[in-house]
PDB file of C-alpha atoms in Angstrom:
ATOM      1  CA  UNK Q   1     -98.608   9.611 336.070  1.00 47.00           C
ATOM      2  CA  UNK Q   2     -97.679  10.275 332.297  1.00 57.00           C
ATOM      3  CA  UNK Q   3     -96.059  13.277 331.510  1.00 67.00           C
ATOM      4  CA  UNK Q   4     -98.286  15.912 329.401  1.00 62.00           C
ATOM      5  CA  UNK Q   5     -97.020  16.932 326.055  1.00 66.00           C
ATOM      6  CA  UNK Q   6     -97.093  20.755 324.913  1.00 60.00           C
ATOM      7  CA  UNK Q   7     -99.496  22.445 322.758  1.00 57.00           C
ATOM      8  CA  UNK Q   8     -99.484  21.455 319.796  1.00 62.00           C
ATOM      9  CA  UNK Q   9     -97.817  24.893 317.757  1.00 58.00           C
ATOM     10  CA  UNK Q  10     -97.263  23.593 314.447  1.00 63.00           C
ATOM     11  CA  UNK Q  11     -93.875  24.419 313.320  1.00 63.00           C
ATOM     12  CA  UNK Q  12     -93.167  26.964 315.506  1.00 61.00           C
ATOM     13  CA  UNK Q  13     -91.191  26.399 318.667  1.00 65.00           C
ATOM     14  CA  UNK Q  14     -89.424  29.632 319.916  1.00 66.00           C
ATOM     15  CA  UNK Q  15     -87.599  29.410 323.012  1.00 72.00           C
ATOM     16  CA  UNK Q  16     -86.738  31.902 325.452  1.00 70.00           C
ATOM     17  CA  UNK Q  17     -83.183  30.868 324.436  1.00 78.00           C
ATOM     18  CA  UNK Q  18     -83.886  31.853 320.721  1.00 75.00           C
ATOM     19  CA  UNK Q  19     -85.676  35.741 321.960  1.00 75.00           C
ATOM     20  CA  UNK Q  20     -82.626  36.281 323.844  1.00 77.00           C
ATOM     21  CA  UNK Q  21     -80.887  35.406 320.510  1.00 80.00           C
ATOM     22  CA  UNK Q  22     -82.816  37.509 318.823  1.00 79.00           C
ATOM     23  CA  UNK Q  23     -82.925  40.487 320.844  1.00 79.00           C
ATOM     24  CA  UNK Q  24     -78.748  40.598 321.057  1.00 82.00           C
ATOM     25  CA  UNK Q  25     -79.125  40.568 317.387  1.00 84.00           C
ATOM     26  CA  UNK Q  26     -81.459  43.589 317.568  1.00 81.00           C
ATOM     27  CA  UNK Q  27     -78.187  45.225 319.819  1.00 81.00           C
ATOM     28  CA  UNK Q  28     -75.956  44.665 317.706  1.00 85.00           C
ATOM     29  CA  UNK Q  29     -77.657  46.024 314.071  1.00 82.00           C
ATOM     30  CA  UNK Q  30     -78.465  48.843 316.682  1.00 80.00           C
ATOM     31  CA  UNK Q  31     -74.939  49.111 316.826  1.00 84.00           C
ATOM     32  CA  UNK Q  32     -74.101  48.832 313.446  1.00 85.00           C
ATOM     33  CA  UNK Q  33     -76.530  51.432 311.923  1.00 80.00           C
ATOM     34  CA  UNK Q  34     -75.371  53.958 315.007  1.00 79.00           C
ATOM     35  CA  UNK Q  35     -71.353  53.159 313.425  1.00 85.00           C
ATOM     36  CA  UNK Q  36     -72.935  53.748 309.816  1.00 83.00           C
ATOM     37  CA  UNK Q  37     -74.528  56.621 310.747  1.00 79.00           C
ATOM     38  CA  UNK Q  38     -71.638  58.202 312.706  1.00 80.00           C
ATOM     39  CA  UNK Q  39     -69.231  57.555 309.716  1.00 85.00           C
ATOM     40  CA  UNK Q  40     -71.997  59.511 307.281  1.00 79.00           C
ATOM     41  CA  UNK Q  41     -72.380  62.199 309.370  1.00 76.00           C
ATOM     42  CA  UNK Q  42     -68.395  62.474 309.707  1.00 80.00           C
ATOM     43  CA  UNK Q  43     -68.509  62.224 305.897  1.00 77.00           C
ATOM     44  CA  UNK Q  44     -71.000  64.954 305.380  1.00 71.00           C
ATOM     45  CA  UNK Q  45     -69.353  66.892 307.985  1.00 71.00           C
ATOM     46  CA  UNK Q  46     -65.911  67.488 306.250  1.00 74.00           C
ATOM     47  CA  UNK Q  47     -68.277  68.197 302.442  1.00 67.00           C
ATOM     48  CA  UNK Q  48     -70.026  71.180 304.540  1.00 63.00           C
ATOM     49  CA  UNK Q  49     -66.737  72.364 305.485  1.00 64.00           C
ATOM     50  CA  UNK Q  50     -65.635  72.695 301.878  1.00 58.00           C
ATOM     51  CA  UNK Q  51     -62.142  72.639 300.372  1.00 54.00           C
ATOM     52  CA  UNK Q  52     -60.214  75.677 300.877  1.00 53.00           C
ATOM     53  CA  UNK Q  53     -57.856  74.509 297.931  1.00 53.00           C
ATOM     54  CA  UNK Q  54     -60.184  73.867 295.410  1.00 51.00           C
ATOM     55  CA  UNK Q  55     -63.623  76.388 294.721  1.00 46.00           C
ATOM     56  CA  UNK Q  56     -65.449  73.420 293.994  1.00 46.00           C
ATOM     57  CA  UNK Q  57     -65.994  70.914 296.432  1.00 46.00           C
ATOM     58  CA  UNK Q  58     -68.497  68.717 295.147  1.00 48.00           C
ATOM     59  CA  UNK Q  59     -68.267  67.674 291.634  1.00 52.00           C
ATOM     60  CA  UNK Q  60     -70.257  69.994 289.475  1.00 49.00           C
ATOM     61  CA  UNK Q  61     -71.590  71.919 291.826  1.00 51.00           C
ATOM     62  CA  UNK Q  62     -70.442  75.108 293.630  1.00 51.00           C
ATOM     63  CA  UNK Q  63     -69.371  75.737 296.938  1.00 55.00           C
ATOM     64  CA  UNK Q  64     -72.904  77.016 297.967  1.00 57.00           C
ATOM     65  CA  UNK Q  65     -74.456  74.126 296.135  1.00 63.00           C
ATOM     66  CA  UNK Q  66     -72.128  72.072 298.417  1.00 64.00           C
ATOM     67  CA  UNK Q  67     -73.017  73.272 301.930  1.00 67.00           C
ATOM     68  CA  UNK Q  68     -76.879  73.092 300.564  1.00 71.00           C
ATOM     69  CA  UNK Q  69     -76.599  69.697 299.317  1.00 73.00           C
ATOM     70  CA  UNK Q  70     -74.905  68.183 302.617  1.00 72.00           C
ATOM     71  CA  UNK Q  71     -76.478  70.546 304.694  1.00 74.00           C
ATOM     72  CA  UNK Q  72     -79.919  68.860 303.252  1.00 79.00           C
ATOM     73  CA  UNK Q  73     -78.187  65.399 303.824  1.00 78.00           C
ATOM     74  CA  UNK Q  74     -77.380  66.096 307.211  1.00 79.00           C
ATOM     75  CA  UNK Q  75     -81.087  66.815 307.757  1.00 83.00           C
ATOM     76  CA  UNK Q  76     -82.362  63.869 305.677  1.00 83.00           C
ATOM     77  CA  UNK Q  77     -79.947  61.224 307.759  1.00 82.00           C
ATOM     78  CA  UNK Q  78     -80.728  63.127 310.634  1.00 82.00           C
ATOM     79  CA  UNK Q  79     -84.721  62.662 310.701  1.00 86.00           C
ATOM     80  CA  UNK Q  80     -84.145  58.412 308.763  1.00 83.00           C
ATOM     81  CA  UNK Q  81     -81.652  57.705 311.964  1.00 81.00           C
ATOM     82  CA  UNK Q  82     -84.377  59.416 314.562  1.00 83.00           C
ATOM     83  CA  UNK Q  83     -86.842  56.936 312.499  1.00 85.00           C
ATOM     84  CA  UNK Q  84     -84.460  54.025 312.493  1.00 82.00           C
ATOM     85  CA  UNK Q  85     -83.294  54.052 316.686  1.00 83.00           C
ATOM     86  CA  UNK Q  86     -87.458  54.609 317.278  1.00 86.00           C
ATOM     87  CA  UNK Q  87     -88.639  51.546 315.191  1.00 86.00           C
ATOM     88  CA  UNK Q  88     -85.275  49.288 316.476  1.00 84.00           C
ATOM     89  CA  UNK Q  89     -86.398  50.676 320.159  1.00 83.00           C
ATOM     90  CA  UNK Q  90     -89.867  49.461 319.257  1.00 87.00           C
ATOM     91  CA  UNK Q  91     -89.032  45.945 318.578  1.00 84.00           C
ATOM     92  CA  UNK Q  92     -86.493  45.861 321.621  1.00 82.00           C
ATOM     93  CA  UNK Q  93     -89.539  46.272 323.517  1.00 86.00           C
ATOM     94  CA  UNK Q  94     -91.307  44.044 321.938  1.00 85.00           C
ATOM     95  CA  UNK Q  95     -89.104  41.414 322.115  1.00 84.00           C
ATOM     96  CA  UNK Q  96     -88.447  42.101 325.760  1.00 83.00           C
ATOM     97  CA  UNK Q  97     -91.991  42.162 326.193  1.00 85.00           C
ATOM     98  CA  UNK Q  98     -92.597  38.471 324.264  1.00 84.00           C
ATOM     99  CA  UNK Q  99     -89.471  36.663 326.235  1.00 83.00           C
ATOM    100  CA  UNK Q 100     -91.271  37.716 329.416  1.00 86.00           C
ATOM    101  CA  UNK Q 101     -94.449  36.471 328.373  1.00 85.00           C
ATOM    102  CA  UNK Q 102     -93.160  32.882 327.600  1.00 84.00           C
ATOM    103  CA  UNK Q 103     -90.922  33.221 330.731  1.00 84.00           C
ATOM    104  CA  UNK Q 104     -94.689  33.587 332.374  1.00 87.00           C
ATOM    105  CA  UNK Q 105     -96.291  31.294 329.795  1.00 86.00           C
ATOM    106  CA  UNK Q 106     -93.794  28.406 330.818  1.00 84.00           C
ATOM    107  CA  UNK Q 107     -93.978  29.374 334.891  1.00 88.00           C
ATOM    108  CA  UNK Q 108     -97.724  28.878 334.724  1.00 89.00           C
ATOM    109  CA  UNK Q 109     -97.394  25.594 333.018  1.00 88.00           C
ATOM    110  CA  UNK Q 110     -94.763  24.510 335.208  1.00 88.00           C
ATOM    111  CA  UNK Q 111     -96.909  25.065 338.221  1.00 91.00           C
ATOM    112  CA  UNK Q 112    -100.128  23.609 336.979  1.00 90.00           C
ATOM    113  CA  UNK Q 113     -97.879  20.660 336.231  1.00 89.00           C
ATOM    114  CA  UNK Q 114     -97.163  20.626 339.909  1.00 90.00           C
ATOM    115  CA  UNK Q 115    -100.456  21.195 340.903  1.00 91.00           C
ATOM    116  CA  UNK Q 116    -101.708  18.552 338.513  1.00 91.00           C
ATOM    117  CA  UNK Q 117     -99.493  16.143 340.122  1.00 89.00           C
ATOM    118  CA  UNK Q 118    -100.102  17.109 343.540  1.00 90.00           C
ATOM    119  CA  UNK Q 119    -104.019  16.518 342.295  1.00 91.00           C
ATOM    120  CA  UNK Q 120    -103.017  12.754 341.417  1.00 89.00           C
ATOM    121  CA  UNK Q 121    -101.370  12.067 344.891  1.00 90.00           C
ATOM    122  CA  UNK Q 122    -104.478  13.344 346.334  1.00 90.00           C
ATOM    123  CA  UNK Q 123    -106.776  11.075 343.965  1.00 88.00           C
ATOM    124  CA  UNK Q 124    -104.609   8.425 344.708  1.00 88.00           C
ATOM    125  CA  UNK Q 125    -104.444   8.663 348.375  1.00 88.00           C
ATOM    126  CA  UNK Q 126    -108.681   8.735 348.478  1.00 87.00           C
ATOM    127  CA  UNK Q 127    -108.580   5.537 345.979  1.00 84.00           C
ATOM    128  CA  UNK Q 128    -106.627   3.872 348.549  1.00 83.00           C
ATOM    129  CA  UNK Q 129    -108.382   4.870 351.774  1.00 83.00           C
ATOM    130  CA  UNK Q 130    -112.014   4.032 350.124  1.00 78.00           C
ATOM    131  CA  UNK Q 131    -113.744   0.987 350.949  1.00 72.00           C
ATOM    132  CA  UNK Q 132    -112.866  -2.106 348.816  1.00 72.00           C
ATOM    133  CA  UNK Q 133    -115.687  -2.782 346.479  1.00 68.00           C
ATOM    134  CA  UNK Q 134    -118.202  -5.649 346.944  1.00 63.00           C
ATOM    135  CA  UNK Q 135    -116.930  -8.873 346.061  1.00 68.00           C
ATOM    136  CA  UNK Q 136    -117.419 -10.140 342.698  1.00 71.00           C
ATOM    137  CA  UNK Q 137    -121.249 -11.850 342.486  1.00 67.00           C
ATOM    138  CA  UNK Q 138    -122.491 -10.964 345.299  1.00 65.00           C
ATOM    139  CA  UNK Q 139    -125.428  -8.520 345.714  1.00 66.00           C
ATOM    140  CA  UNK Q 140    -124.183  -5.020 345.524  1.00 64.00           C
ATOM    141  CA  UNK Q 141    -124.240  -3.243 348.542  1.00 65.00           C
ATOM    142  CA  UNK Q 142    -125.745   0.496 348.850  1.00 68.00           C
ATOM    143  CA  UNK Q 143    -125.430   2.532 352.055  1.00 67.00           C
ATOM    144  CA  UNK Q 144    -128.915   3.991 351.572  1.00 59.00           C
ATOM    145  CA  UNK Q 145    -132.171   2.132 351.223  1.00 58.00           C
ATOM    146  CA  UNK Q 146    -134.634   3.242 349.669  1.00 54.00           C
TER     147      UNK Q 146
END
């Protein structure tokens, strides 16, 4: 029995090998923008703290205008990173979600493969157990008369 070919998907052939790929990729700018964000929030940190030596610890500004300014930072970087981990969650899932379903996708194929073969043995097996057909010529033969 010949072997059946996939659907045909165009140009697009994503294996489970390539969500994996993609989802460690996912983990790791994850990682990246939780590094980023740590090192701004250090940064902004030490500017709310102000400079004992110096009045003026942002350029042109004054040491209330300071602790205002990172204090709204800290906010603003506070609510993008909530946004950011909630929309790289989102596609974590997503991804998880889409390597399971070709996991299942290719399962199901696999078995009706096997089934489909199993199917052949069968049709095979009848082929061979039916009566030979009438010899070439001769007046066919019907089990029923009419």
């Amino acid at each position: 029995m010949g072997t059946i070919p996939p659907p045909n998907t165009g140009d697009l052939h994503v294996s489970v090998e390539d969500l994996d790929a993609a989802a460690a990729y996912v983990e790791r700018l994850k990682q990246y923008v939780d590094d980023t964000i740590s090192y701004e929030m250090e940064r902004v940190k030490e500017r709310m703290k102000g400079d004992s030596n110096s009045a003026q610890s942002v350029p042109n500004g004054t040491p209330f205008g300071a602790y205002e300014d990172a204090r709204m930072q800290w906010q603003a970087l506070t609510k993008s990173t909530g946004n950011m981990e909630m929309h790289l969650k989102t596609l974590s899932q997503k991804l998880a979600a889409l390597k399971q379903g070709t996991e299942d996708i290719a399962k199901a194929f696999r078995d009706t493969e096997e089934r489909n073969g199993a199917n052949g043995k069968e049709i095979e097996r009848l082929l061979e157990a039916a009566a030979p057909p009438p010899p070439a010529g001769g007046a066919p033969i019907y089990p029923y008369t009419a």
